[in-house]
Amino acid sequence: MTLEPSALAQLPTANVRTRVRVPLRFADGFETVADVFTFHDLVDGHEHLLLGLGDWAGAVERSTAGGEPPLVRPHSECLTGDVFGSQRCDCGPQLREAVERISAAGGFLLYLRQEGRGIGLYAKLDAYALQDDGLDTYEANLALGRGEDERDYRAAAQMLHAVGADRIRLLSNNPDKAGQLEALGVEVAEHVPTGVHVSASNVRYLEAKRDRTSHTLDLAGIGELFGVTA
């Protein structure tokens, strides 16, 4: 999604509503603690969360003083991948990876209520059915009369500004996230790619992200490894 040049000027200020400390434990045994923030006045009205992980406050302070900025991942909610472990995407493994890496570096995970690249859970499953008939993940959205990617990151920028993270290291393979955040006044000092989490069921999905939306994914030889051709 391309933002209008006036997007930053029109972005209202969000304020912290609640901050609560939550211990986290993943299925593989990894444990950490998150400071979970909720907000007033998010522009899209959704209940997005910001999780402060590791020494996030120190990371913000160091960044303000000109040092290395906090590591940040805007992660779009994926019920099928994050909760049920679906192999059709790489969302669950990316979430798990991000929590550990951000906990070590100090920074923030933004958990954004943007199921199905913004089209919602039921529509995402409708798109899966179309993918079973041969469409790729983007073609399926278009066939449903939706956008290839309907997400915008105005609320993400609001949350980052609210906790003083105006300069970040972005943990993402998606150039659109960087472009939108920059347009919204968040300086992306470094692009940090996630790992490549591939399975036989998500090869074509990852190839579509690489080929259609320029995700930084090194998939050389992966299709052949799983016996899948684009």
mmCIF file with all atom_site columns, C-alpha atoms in Angstrom:
data_model
loop_
_atom_site.group_PDB
_atom_site.id
_atom_site.type_symbol
_atom_site.label_atom_id
_atom_site.label_alt_id
_atom_site.label_comp_id
_atom_site.label_asym_id
_atom_site.label_entity_id
_atom_site.label_seq_id
_atom_site.pdbx_PDB_ins_code
_atom_site.Cartn_x
_atom_site.Cartn_y
_atom_site.Cartn_z
_atom_site.occupancy
_atom_site.B_iso_or_equiv
_atom_site.pdbx_formal_charge
_atom_site.auth_seq_id
_atom_site.auth_comp_id
_atom_site.auth_asym_id
_atom_site.auth_atom_id
_atom_site.pdbx_PDB_model_num
ATOM 1   C CA . MET A 1 1   ? 0.000   0.000   0.000  1.00 0.00 ? 1   MET A CA 1
ATOM 2   C CA . THR A 1 2   ? 1.301   3.469   -0.922 1.00 0.00 ? 2   THR A CA 1
ATOM 3   C CA . LEU A 1 3   ? 0.655   6.236   1.588  1.00 0.00 ? 3   LEU A CA 1
ATOM 4   C CA . GLU A 1 4   ? -0.150  9.793   0.581  1.00 0.00 ? 4   GLU A CA 1
ATOM 5   C CA . PRO A 1 5   ? 2.610   12.362  1.308  1.00 0.00 ? 5   PRO A CA 1
ATOM 6   C CA . SER A 1 6   ? 0.307   13.976  3.895  1.00 0.00 ? 6   SER A CA 1
ATOM 7   C CA . ALA A 1 7   ? 0.026   10.749  5.917  1.00 0.00 ? 7   ALA A CA 1
ATOM 8   C CA . LEU A 1 8   ? 2.402   11.894  8.660  1.00 0.00 ? 8   LEU A CA 1
ATOM 9   C CA . ALA A 1 9   ? 0.717   15.273  9.057  1.00 0.00 ? 9   ALA A CA 1
ATOM 10  C CA . GLN A 1 10  ? -2.656  13.549  9.465  1.00 0.00 ? 10  GLN A CA 1
ATOM 11  C CA . LEU A 1 11  ? -1.417  10.954  11.964 1.00 0.00 ? 11  LEU A CA 1
ATOM 12  C CA . PRO A 1 12  ? -2.939  11.629  15.399 1.00 0.00 ? 12  PRO A CA 1
ATOM 13  C CA . THR A 1 13  ? -1.035  11.000  18.600 1.00 0.00 ? 13  THR A CA 1
ATOM 14  C CA . ALA A 1 14  ? -1.748  7.746   20.425 1.00 0.00 ? 14  ALA A CA 1
ATOM 15  C CA . ASN A 1 15  ? -1.327  7.447   24.179 1.00 0.00 ? 15  ASN A CA 1
ATOM 16  C CA . VAL A 1 16  ? -0.491  4.435   26.326 1.00 0.00 ? 16  VAL A CA 1
ATOM 17  C CA . ARG A 1 17  ? -3.650  3.027   27.912 1.00 0.00 ? 17  ARG A CA 1
ATOM 18  C CA . THR A 1 18  ? -2.262  0.050   29.862 1.00 0.00 ? 18  THR A CA 1
ATOM 19  C CA . ARG A 1 19  ? 1.140   -1.489  30.489 1.00 0.00 ? 19  ARG A CA 1
ATOM 20  C CA . VAL A 1 20  ? 1.247   -4.930  32.053 1.00 0.00 ? 20  VAL A CA 1
ATOM 21  C CA . ARG A 1 21  ? 4.071   -7.434  32.524 1.00 0.00 ? 21  ARG A CA 1
ATOM 22  C CA . VAL A 1 22  ? 3.369   -10.883 31.050 1.00 0.00 ? 22  VAL A CA 1
ATOM 23  C CA . PRO A 1 23  ? 5.638   -13.956 31.232 1.00 0.00 ? 23  PRO A CA 1
ATOM 24  C CA . LEU A 1 24  ? 5.767   -15.851 27.914 1.00 0.00 ? 24  LEU A CA 1
ATOM 25  C CA . ARG A 1 25  ? 6.521   -19.503 27.273 1.00 0.00 ? 25  ARG A CA 1
ATOM 26  C CA . PHE A 1 26  ? 6.584   -21.115 23.843 1.00 0.00 ? 26  PHE A CA 1
ATOM 27  C CA . ALA A 1 27  ? 5.931   -24.751 22.952 1.00 0.00 ? 27  ALA A CA 1
ATOM 28  C CA . ASP A 1 28  ? 9.641   -25.462 22.507 1.00 0.00 ? 28  ASP A CA 1
ATOM 29  C CA . GLY A 1 29  ? 10.354  -24.238 26.040 1.00 0.00 ? 29  GLY A CA 1
ATOM 30  C CA . PHE A 1 30  ? 11.710  -20.767 25.260 1.00 0.00 ? 30  PHE A CA 1
ATOM 31  C CA . GLU A 1 31  ? 10.687  -18.290 27.961 1.00 0.00 ? 31  GLU A CA 1
ATOM 32  C CA . THR A 1 32  ? 10.864  -14.525 28.259 1.00 0.00 ? 32  THR A CA 1
ATOM 33  C CA . VAL A 1 33  ? 8.924   -11.654 29.772 1.00 0.00 ? 33  VAL A CA 1
ATOM 34  C CA . ALA A 1 34  ? 7.072   -8.937  27.854 1.00 0.00 ? 34  ALA A CA 1
ATOM 35  C CA . ASP A 1 35  ? 5.794   -5.532  28.855 1.00 0.00 ? 35  ASP A CA 1
ATOM 36  C CA . VAL A 1 36  ? 2.498   -5.490  26.940 1.00 0.00 ? 36  VAL A CA 1
ATOM 37  C CA . PHE A 1 37  ? 1.128   -2.063  25.997 1.00 0.00 ? 37  PHE A CA 1
ATOM 38  C CA . THR A 1 38  ? -2.368  -1.091  24.889 1.00 0.00 ? 38  THR A CA 1
ATOM 39  C CA . PHE A 1 39  ? -3.258  2.331   23.501 1.00 0.00 ? 39  PHE A CA 1
ATOM 40  C CA . HIS A 1 40  ? -5.880  5.029   23.206 1.00 0.00 ? 40  HIS A CA 1
ATOM 41  C CA . ASP A 1 41  ? -6.676  6.698   19.885 1.00 0.00 ? 41  ASP A CA 1
ATOM 42  C CA . LEU A 1 42  ? -5.201  4.225   17.395 1.00 0.00 ? 42  LEU A CA 1
ATOM 43  C CA . VAL A 1 43  ? -6.220  5.503   13.999 1.00 0.00 ? 43  VAL A CA 1
ATOM 44  C CA . ASP A 1 44  ? -7.874  2.311   12.736 1.00 0.00 ? 44  ASP A CA 1
ATOM 45  C CA . GLY A 1 45  ? -9.765  1.513   15.964 1.00 0.00 ? 45  GLY A CA 1
ATOM 46  C CA . HIS A 1 46  ? -8.316  -2.004  16.274 1.00 0.00 ? 46  HIS A CA 1
ATOM 47  C CA . GLU A 1 47  ? -6.891  -3.555  19.444 1.00 0.00 ? 47  GLU A CA 1
ATOM 48  C CA . HIS A 1 48  ? -3.237  -3.804  18.415 1.00 0.00 ? 48  HIS A CA 1
ATOM 49  C CA . LEU A 1 49  ? -0.553  -4.675  20.981 1.00 0.00 ? 49  LEU A CA 1
ATOM 50  C CA . LEU A 1 50  ? 3.029   -3.583  21.472 1.00 0.00 ? 50  LEU A CA 1
ATOM 51  C CA . LEU A 1 51  ? 5.285   -5.974  23.397 1.00 0.00 ? 51  LEU A CA 1
ATOM 52  C CA . GLY A 1 52  ? 8.420   -4.516  24.915 1.00 0.00 ? 52  GLY A CA 1
ATOM 53  C CA . LEU A 1 53  ? 11.016  -7.299  25.031 1.00 0.00 ? 53  LEU A CA 1
ATOM 54  C CA . GLY A 1 54  ? 14.441  -7.483  26.642 1.00 0.00 ? 54  GLY A CA 1
ATOM 55  C CA . ASP A 1 55  ? 15.969  -4.162  27.655 1.00 0.00 ? 55  ASP A CA 1
ATOM 56  C CA . TRP A 1 56  ? 13.641  -2.194  25.422 1.00 0.00 ? 56  TRP A CA 1
ATOM 57  C CA . ALA A 1 57  ? 13.853  0.958   27.558 1.00 0.00 ? 57  ALA A CA 1
ATOM 58  C CA . GLY A 1 58  ? 17.660  0.917   27.410 1.00 0.00 ? 58  GLY A CA 1
ATOM 59  C CA . ALA A 1 59  ? 17.511  0.393   23.651 1.00 0.00 ? 59  ALA A CA 1
ATOM 60  C CA . VAL A 1 60  ? 15.302  3.472   23.255 1.00 0.00 ? 60  VAL A CA 1
ATOM 61  C CA . GLU A 1 61  ? 17.655  5.509   25.445 1.00 0.00 ? 61  GLU A CA 1
ATOM 62  C CA . ARG A 1 62  ? 20.712  4.381   23.484 1.00 0.00 ? 62  ARG A CA 1
ATOM 63  C CA . SER A 1 63  ? 19.002  5.230   20.219 1.00 0.00 ? 63  SER A CA 1
ATOM 64  C CA . THR A 1 64  ? 18.063  8.700   21.452 1.00 0.00 ? 64  THR A CA 1
ATOM 65  C CA . ALA A 1 65  ? 21.731  9.249   22.315 1.00 0.00 ? 65  ALA A CA 1
ATOM 66  C CA . GLY A 1 66  ? 22.782  8.227   18.809 1.00 0.00 ? 66  GLY A CA 1
ATOM 67  C CA . GLY A 1 67  ? 23.497  4.558   19.507 1.00 0.00 ? 67  GLY A CA 1
ATOM 68  C CA . GLU A 1 68  ? 22.007  1.399   18.051 1.00 0.00 ? 68  GLU A CA 1
ATOM 69  C CA . PRO A 1 69  ? 18.212  1.633   17.862 1.00 0.00 ? 69  PRO A CA 1
ATOM 70  C CA . PRO A 1 70  ? 15.778  -0.987  19.179 1.00 0.00 ? 70  PRO A CA 1
ATOM 71  C CA . LEU A 1 71  ? 15.002  -4.061  17.094 1.00 0.00 ? 71  LEU A CA 1
ATOM 72  C CA . VAL A 1 72  ? 11.358  -3.964  15.982 1.00 0.00 ? 72  VAL A CA 1
ATOM 73  C CA . ARG A 1 73  ? 9.090   -6.418  14.199 1.00 0.00 ? 73  ARG A CA 1
ATOM 74  C CA . PRO A 1 74  ? 5.595   -5.437  13.034 1.00 0.00 ? 74  PRO A CA 1
ATOM 75  C CA . HIS A 1 75  ? 3.911   -8.873  12.968 1.00 0.00 ? 75  HIS A CA 1
ATOM 76  C CA . SER A 1 76  ? 0.498   -9.293  11.377 1.00 0.00 ? 76  SER A CA 1
ATOM 77  C CA . GLU A 1 77  ? -1.845  -11.576 13.289 1.00 0.00 ? 77  GLU A CA 1
ATOM 78  C CA . CYS A 1 78  ? -2.180  -15.044 11.737 1.00 0.00 ? 78  CYS A CA 1
ATOM 79  C CA . LEU A 1 79  ? -4.510  -17.302 13.687 1.00 0.00 ? 79  LEU A CA 1
ATOM 80  C CA . THR A 1 80  ? -3.789  -20.322 11.507 1.00 0.00 ? 80  THR A CA 1
ATOM 81  C CA . GLY A 1 81  ? -0.008  -19.942 11.685 1.00 0.00 ? 81  GLY A CA 1
ATOM 82  C CA . ASP A 1 82  ? 0.585   -18.321 15.074 1.00 0.00 ? 82  ASP A CA 1
ATOM 83  C CA . VAL A 1 83  ? -1.868  -20.480 17.052 1.00 0.00 ? 83  VAL A CA 1
ATOM 84  C CA . PHE A 1 84  ? -2.503  -23.670 15.081 1.00 0.00 ? 84  PHE A CA 1
ATOM 85  C CA . GLY A 1 85  ? 0.910   -24.077 13.468 1.00 0.00 ? 85  GLY A CA 1
ATOM 86  C CA . SER A 1 86  ? -0.297  -23.995 9.863  1.00 0.00 ? 86  SER A CA 1
ATOM 87  C CA . GLN A 1 87  ? 2.404   -24.981 7.370  1.00 0.00 ? 87  GLN A CA 1
ATOM 88  C CA . ARG A 1 88  ? 0.837   -22.921 4.578  1.00 0.00 ? 88  ARG A CA 1
ATOM 89  C CA . CYS A 1 89  ? 2.689   -19.800 5.693  1.00 0.00 ? 89  CYS A CA 1
ATOM 90  C CA . ASP A 1 90  ? 5.793   -18.858 7.682  1.00 0.00 ? 90  ASP A CA 1
ATOM 91  C CA . CYS A 1 91  ? 4.024   -16.653 10.236 1.00 0.00 ? 91  CYS A CA 1
ATOM 92  C CA . GLY A 1 92  ? 4.281   -18.871 13.323 1.00 0.00 ? 92  GLY A CA 1
ATOM 93  C CA . PRO A 1 93  ? 8.030   -19.527 12.985 1.00 0.00 ? 93  PRO A CA 1
ATOM 94  C CA . GLN A 1 94  ? 8.649   -15.844 12.245 1.00 0.00 ? 94  GLN A CA 1
ATOM 95  C CA . LEU A 1 95  ? 6.790   -14.863 15.415 1.00 0.00 ? 95  LEU A CA 1
ATOM 96  C CA . ARG A 1 96  ? 8.766   -17.328 17.514 1.00 0.00 ? 96  ARG A CA 1
ATOM 97  C CA . GLU A 1 97  ? 12.064  -16.183 15.976 1.00 0.00 ? 97  GLU A CA 1
ATOM 98  C CA . ALA A 1 98  ? 11.224  -12.515 16.445 1.00 0.00 ? 98  ALA A CA 1
ATOM 99  C CA . VAL A 1 99  ? 10.395  -12.832 20.152 1.00 0.00 ? 99  VAL A CA 1
ATOM 100 C CA . GLU A 1 100 ? 13.747  -14.481 20.891 1.00 0.00 ? 100 GLU A CA 1
ATOM 101 C CA . ARG A 1 101 ? 15.828  -12.113 18.767 1.00 0.00 ? 101 ARG A CA 1
ATOM 102 C CA . ILE A 1 102 ? 14.139  -8.993  20.102 1.00 0.00 ? 102 ILE A CA 1
ATOM 103 C CA . SER A 1 103 ? 14.419  -10.255 23.685 1.00 0.00 ? 103 SER A CA 1
ATOM 104 C CA . ALA A 1 104 ? 18.182  -10.572 23.198 1.00 0.00 ? 104 ALA A CA 1
ATOM 105 C CA . ALA A 1 105 ? 18.643  -7.191  21.499 1.00 0.00 ? 105 ALA A CA 1
ATOM 106 C CA . GLY A 1 106 ? 16.015  -5.081  23.271 1.00 0.00 ? 106 GLY A CA 1
ATOM 107 C CA . GLY A 1 107 ? 13.072  -3.754  21.310 1.00 0.00 ? 107 GLY A CA 1
ATOM 108 C CA . PHE A 1 108 ? 9.457   -4.242  20.373 1.00 0.00 ? 108 PHE A CA 1
ATOM 109 C CA . LEU A 1 109 ? 7.126   -6.741  18.756 1.00 0.00 ? 109 LEU A CA 1
ATOM 110 C CA . LEU A 1 110 ? 4.016   -5.103  17.335 1.00 0.00 ? 110 LEU A CA 1
ATOM 111 C CA . TYR A 1 111 ? 1.173   -7.624  17.167 1.00 0.00 ? 111 TYR A CA 1
ATOM 112 C CA . LEU A 1 112 ? -1.136  -6.123  14.552 1.00 0.00 ? 112 LEU A CA 1
ATOM 113 C CA . ARG A 1 113 ? -4.710  -7.279  13.967 1.00 0.00 ? 113 ARG A CA 1
ATOM 114 C CA . GLN A 1 114 ? -4.281  -7.619  10.206 1.00 0.00 ? 114 GLN A CA 1
ATOM 115 C CA . GLU A 1 115 ? -5.325  -11.198 9.475  1.00 0.00 ? 115 GLU A CA 1
ATOM 116 C CA . GLY A 1 116 ? -4.838  -12.276 5.874  1.00 0.00 ? 116 GLY A CA 1
ATOM 117 C CA . ARG A 1 117 ? -2.833  -9.157  4.873  1.00 0.00 ? 117 ARG A CA 1
ATOM 118 C CA . GLY A 1 118 ? -5.795  -7.113  6.050  1.00 0.00 ? 118 GLY A CA 1
ATOM 119 C CA . ILE A 1 119 ? -8.710  -9.014  4.450  1.00 0.00 ? 119 ILE A CA 1
ATOM 120 C CA . GLY A 1 120 ? -9.764  -10.975 7.546  1.00 0.00 ? 120 GLY A CA 1
ATOM 121 C CA . LEU A 1 121 ? -9.833  -14.602 8.613  1.00 0.00 ? 121 LEU A CA 1
ATOM 122 C CA . TYR A 1 122 ? -12.797 -15.893 6.585  1.00 0.00 ? 122 TYR A CA 1
ATOM 123 C CA . ALA A 1 123 ? -11.598 -14.177 3.413  1.00 0.00 ? 123 ALA A CA 1
ATOM 124 C CA . LYS A 1 124 ? -8.103  -15.575 3.976  1.00 0.00 ? 124 LYS A CA 1
ATOM 125 C CA . LEU A 1 125 ? -9.537  -19.084 4.102  1.00 0.00 ? 125 LEU A CA 1
ATOM 126 C CA . ASP A 1 126 ? -11.551 -18.353 0.950  1.00 0.00 ? 126 ASP A CA 1
ATOM 127 C CA . ALA A 1 127 ? -8.251  -17.316 -0.644 1.00 0.00 ? 127 ALA A CA 1
ATOM 128 C CA . TYR A 1 128 ? -6.703  -20.613 0.473  1.00 0.00 ? 128 TYR A CA 1
ATOM 129 C CA . ALA A 1 129 ? -9.416  -22.464 -1.452 1.00 0.00 ? 129 ALA A CA 1
ATOM 130 C CA . LEU A 1 130 ? -8.554  -20.474 -4.576 1.00 0.00 ? 130 LEU A CA 1
ATOM 131 C CA . GLN A 1 131 ? -4.861  -21.228 -4.048 1.00 0.00 ? 131 GLN A CA 1
ATOM 132 C CA . ASP A 1 132 ? -5.754  -24.928 -4.008 1.00 0.00 ? 132 ASP A CA 1
ATOM 133 C CA . ASP A 1 133 ? -7.117  -24.370 -7.526 1.00 0.00 ? 133 ASP A CA 1
ATOM 134 C CA . GLY A 1 134 ? -3.806  -22.890 -8.707 1.00 0.00 ? 134 GLY A CA 1
ATOM 135 C CA . LEU A 1 135 ? -3.783  -19.170 -7.885 1.00 0.00 ? 135 LEU A CA 1
ATOM 136 C CA . ASP A 1 136 ? -0.950  -17.700 -5.866 1.00 0.00 ? 136 ASP A CA 1
ATOM 137 C CA . THR A 1 137 ? -1.581  -15.865 -2.592 1.00 0.00 ? 137 THR A CA 1
ATOM 138 C CA . TYR A 1 138 ? -1.852  -12.445 -4.268 1.00 0.00 ? 138 TYR A CA 1
ATOM 139 C CA . GLU A 1 139 ? -3.927  -13.609 -7.243 1.00 0.00 ? 139 GLU A CA 1
ATOM 140 C CA . ALA A 1 140 ? -6.354  -15.243 -4.806 1.00 0.00 ? 140 ALA A CA 1
ATOM 141 C CA . ASN A 1 141 ? -6.925  -11.978 -2.942 1.00 0.00 ? 141 ASN A CA 1
ATOM 142 C CA . LEU A 1 142 ? -7.567  -10.153 -6.214 1.00 0.00 ? 142 LEU A CA 1
ATOM 143 C CA . ALA A 1 143 ? -9.987  -12.868 -7.356 1.00 0.00 ? 143 ALA A CA 1
ATOM 144 C CA . LEU A 1 144 ? -12.001 -12.184 -4.192 1.00 0.00 ? 144 LEU A CA 1
ATOM 145 C CA . GLY A 1 145 ? -12.216 -8.514  -5.125 1.00 0.00 ? 145 GLY A CA 1
ATOM 146 C CA . ARG A 1 146 ? -9.713  -7.502  -2.445 1.00 0.00 ? 146 ARG A CA 1
ATOM 147 C CA . GLY A 1 147 ? -6.305  -5.870  -2.600 1.00 0.00 ? 147 GLY A CA 1
ATOM 148 C CA . GLU A 1 148 ? -3.091  -7.867  -2.867 1.00 0.00 ? 148 GLU A CA 1
ATOM 149 C CA . ASP A 1 149 ? -2.124  -6.389  0.509  1.00 0.00 ? 149 ASP A CA 1
ATOM 150 C CA . GLU A 1 150 ? -4.582  -4.145  2.346  1.00 0.00 ? 150 GLU A CA 1
ATOM 151 C CA . ARG A 1 151 ? -2.408  -3.462  5.381  1.00 0.00 ? 151 ARG A CA 1
ATOM 152 C CA . ASP A 1 152 ? -1.307  -0.027  6.450  1.00 0.00 ? 152 ASP A CA 1
ATOM 153 C CA . TYR A 1 153 ? 1.052   0.719   9.301  1.00 0.00 ? 153 TYR A CA 1
ATOM 154 C CA . ARG A 1 154 ? -0.322  3.987   10.658 1.00 0.00 ? 154 ARG A CA 1
ATOM 155 C CA . ALA A 1 155 ? -1.265  2.399   13.992 1.00 0.00 ? 155 ALA A CA 1
ATOM 156 C CA . ALA A 1 156 ? 2.160   0.735   14.150 1.00 0.00 ? 156 ALA A CA 1
ATOM 157 C CA . ALA A 1 157 ? 3.821   4.127   13.727 1.00 0.00 ? 157 ALA A CA 1
ATOM 158 C CA . GLN A 1 158 ? 1.545   5.637   16.370 1.00 0.00 ? 158 GLN A CA 1
ATOM 159 C CA . MET A 1 159 ? 2.542   2.960   18.877 1.00 0.00 ? 159 MET A CA 1
ATOM 160 C CA . LEU A 1 160 ? 6.243   3.355   18.168 1.00 0.00 ? 160 LEU A CA 1
ATOM 161 C CA . HIS A 1 161 ? 6.055   7.129   18.527 1.00 0.00 ? 161 HIS A CA 1
ATOM 162 C CA . ALA A 1 162 ? 4.138   6.702   21.814 1.00 0.00 ? 162 ALA A CA 1
ATOM 163 C CA . VAL A 1 163 ? 7.015   4.729   23.385 1.00 0.00 ? 163 VAL A CA 1
ATOM 164 C CA . GLY A 1 164 ? 9.727   6.962   21.931 1.00 0.00 ? 164 GLY A CA 1
ATOM 165 C CA . ALA A 1 165 ? 10.921  4.542   19.248 1.00 0.00 ? 165 ALA A CA 1
ATOM 166 C CA . ASP A 1 166 ? 11.252  7.016   16.392 1.00 0.00 ? 166 ASP A CA 1
ATOM 167 C CA . ARG A 1 167 ? 14.368  5.260   15.057 1.00 0.00 ? 167 ARG A CA 1
ATOM 168 C CA . ILE A 1 168 ? 14.461  1.476   14.698 1.00 0.00 ? 168 ILE A CA 1
ATOM 169 C CA . ARG A 1 169 ? 16.141  -1.587  13.271 1.00 0.00 ? 169 ARG A CA 1
ATOM 170 C CA . LEU A 1 170 ? 13.356  -3.273  11.298 1.00 0.00 ? 170 LEU A CA 1
ATOM 171 C CA . LEU A 1 171 ? 13.124  -7.067  11.558 1.00 0.00 ? 171 LEU A CA 1
ATOM 172 C CA . SER A 1 172 ? 11.265  -7.882  8.360  1.00 0.00 ? 172 SER A CA 1
ATOM 173 C CA . ASN A 1 173 ? 11.639  -9.174  4.803  1.00 0.00 ? 173 ASN A CA 1
ATOM 174 C CA . ASN A 1 174 ? 8.890   -6.872  3.519  1.00 0.00 ? 174 ASN A CA 1
ATOM 175 C CA . PRO A 1 175 ? 10.016  -3.596  1.896  1.00 0.00 ? 175 PRO A CA 1
ATOM 176 C CA . ASP A 1 176 ? 6.492   -2.154  2.117  1.00 0.00 ? 176 ASP A CA 1
ATOM 177 C CA . LYS A 1 177 ? 6.699   -2.101  5.922  1.00 0.00 ? 177 LYS A CA 1
ATOM 178 C CA . ALA A 1 178 ? 9.885   -0.041  5.769  1.00 0.00 ? 178 ALA A CA 1
ATOM 179 C CA . GLY A 1 179 ? 8.481   2.340   3.173  1.00 0.00 ? 179 GLY A CA 1
ATOM 180 C CA . GLN A 1 180 ? 5.280   3.003   5.074  1.00 0.00 ? 180 GLN A CA 1
ATOM 181 C CA . LEU A 1 181 ? 6.988   3.462   8.441  1.00 0.00 ? 181 LEU A CA 1
ATOM 182 C CA . GLU A 1 182 ? 9.503   5.879   6.940  1.00 0.00 ? 182 GLU A CA 1
ATOM 183 C CA . ALA A 1 183 ? 6.625   7.875   5.436  1.00 0.00 ? 183 ALA A CA 1
ATOM 184 C CA . LEU A 1 184 ? 5.060   7.981   8.903  1.00 0.00 ? 184 LEU A CA 1
ATOM 185 C CA . GLY A 1 185 ? 8.101   9.452   10.603 1.00 0.00 ? 185 GLY A CA 1
ATOM 186 C CA . VAL A 1 186 ? 9.808   6.294   11.865 1.00 0.00 ? 186 VAL A CA 1
ATOM 187 C CA . GLU A 1 187 ? 13.418  6.168   10.715 1.00 0.00 ? 187 GLU A CA 1
ATOM 188 C CA . VAL A 1 188 ? 14.469  2.678   9.617  1.00 0.00 ? 188 VAL A CA 1
ATOM 189 C CA . ALA A 1 189 ? 18.177  2.739   10.417 1.00 0.00 ? 189 ALA A CA 1
ATOM 190 C CA . GLU A 1 190 ? 18.717  -0.885  9.396  1.00 0.00 ? 190 GLU A CA 1
ATOM 191 C CA . HIS A 1 191 ? 16.803  -3.621  7.583  1.00 0.00 ? 191 HIS A CA 1
ATOM 192 C CA . VAL A 1 192 ? 17.264  -6.952  9.383  1.00 0.00 ? 192 VAL A CA 1
ATOM 193 C CA . PRO A 1 193 ? 15.829  -9.984  7.534  1.00 0.00 ? 193 PRO A CA 1
ATOM 194 C CA . THR A 1 194 ? 14.183  -12.852 9.340  1.00 0.00 ? 194 THR A CA 1
ATOM 195 C CA . GLY A 1 195 ? 15.213  -16.430 8.712  1.00 0.00 ? 195 GLY A CA 1
ATOM 196 C CA . VAL A 1 196 ? 13.682  -18.412 5.861  1.00 0.00 ? 196 VAL A CA 1
ATOM 197 C CA . HIS A 1 197 ? 11.099  -20.763 7.337  1.00 0.00 ? 197 HIS A CA 1
ATOM 198 C CA . VAL A 1 198 ? 10.194  -23.105 4.520  1.00 0.00 ? 198 VAL A CA 1
ATOM 199 C CA . SER A 1 199 ? 8.123   -26.267 4.278  1.00 0.00 ? 199 SER A CA 1
ATOM 200 C CA . ALA A 1 200 ? 6.737   -28.328 1.422  1.00 0.00 ? 200 ALA A CA 1
ATOM 201 C CA . SER A 1 201 ? 3.394   -26.575 1.960  1.00 0.00 ? 201 SER A CA 1
ATOM 202 C CA . ASN A 1 202 ? 4.607   -22.977 1.818  1.00 0.00 ? 202 ASN A CA 1
ATOM 203 C CA . VAL A 1 203 ? 7.238   -22.958 -0.963 1.00 0.00 ? 203 VAL A CA 1
ATOM 204 C CA . ARG A 1 204 ? 4.927   -21.406 -3.557 1.00 0.00 ? 204 ARG A CA 1
ATOM 205 C CA . TYR A 1 205 ? 3.670   -18.901 -0.987 1.00 0.00 ? 205 TYR A CA 1
ATOM 206 C CA . LEU A 1 206 ? 7.225   -17.764 -0.219 1.00 0.00 ? 206 LEU A CA 1
ATOM 207 C CA . GLU A 1 207 ? 8.154   -17.661 -3.904 1.00 0.00 ? 207 GLU A CA 1
ATOM 208 C CA . ALA A 1 208 ? 5.141   -15.427 -4.572 1.00 0.00 ? 208 ALA A CA 1
ATOM 209 C CA . LYS A 1 209 ? 6.221   -13.039 -1.802 1.00 0.00 ? 209 LYS A CA 1
ATOM 210 C CA . ARG A 1 210 ? 9.724   -12.901 -3.267 1.00 0.00 ? 210 ARG A CA 1
ATOM 211 C CA . ASP A 1 211 ? 8.638   -12.484 -6.887 1.00 0.00 ? 211 ASP A CA 1
ATOM 212 C CA . ARG A 1 212 ? 5.570   -10.234 -6.584 1.00 0.00 ? 212 ARG A CA 1
ATOM 213 C CA . THR A 1 213 ? 6.373   -7.989  -3.633 1.00 0.00 ? 213 THR A CA 1
ATOM 214 C CA . SER A 1 214 ? 10.195  -8.130  -3.484 1.00 0.00 ? 214 SER A CA 1
ATOM 215 C CA . HIS A 1 215 ? 10.477  -9.786  -0.072 1.00 0.00 ? 215 HIS A CA 1
ATOM 216 C CA . THR A 1 216 ? 14.121  -10.422 0.809  1.00 0.00 ? 216 THR A CA 1
ATOM 217 C CA . LEU A 1 217 ? 13.953  -14.211 0.782  1.00 0.00 ? 217 LEU A CA 1
ATOM 218 C CA . ASP A 1 218 ? 16.807  -16.387 -0.432 1.00 0.00 ? 218 ASP A CA 1
ATOM 219 C CA . LEU A 1 219 ? 14.968  -19.381 -1.864 1.00 0.00 ? 219 LEU A CA 1
ATOM 220 C CA . ALA A 1 220 ? 17.601  -20.603 -4.296 1.00 0.00 ? 220 ALA A CA 1
ATOM 221 C CA . GLY A 1 221 ? 17.177  -24.351 -4.709 1.00 0.00 ? 221 GLY A CA 1
ATOM 222 C CA . ILE A 1 222 ? 14.422  -24.560 -2.106 1.00 0.00 ? 222 ILE A CA 1
ATOM 223 C CA . GLY A 1 223 ? 11.692  -25.589 -4.547 1.00 0.00 ? 223 GLY A CA 1
ATOM 224 C CA . GLU A 1 224 ? 13.820  -28.414 -5.910 1.00 0.00 ? 224 GLU A CA 1
ATOM 225 C CA . LEU A 1 225 ? 14.623  -29.561 -2.375 1.00 0.00 ? 225 LEU A CA 1
ATOM 226 C CA . PHE A 1 226 ? 10.916  -30.027 -1.660 1.00 0.00 ? 226 PHE A CA 1
ATOM 227 C CA . GLY A 1 227 ? 10.026  -31.234 -5.148 1.00 0.00 ? 227 GLY A CA 1
ATOM 228 C CA . VAL A 1 228 ? 8.000   -28.107 -5.926 1.00 0.00 ? 228 VAL A CA 1
ATOM 229 C CA . THR A 1 229 ? 8.361   -25.950 -9.036 1.00 0.00 ? 229 THR A CA 1
ATOM 230 C CA . ALA A 1 230 ? 6.974   -22.449 -9.423 1.00 0.00 ? 230 ALA A CA 1
#
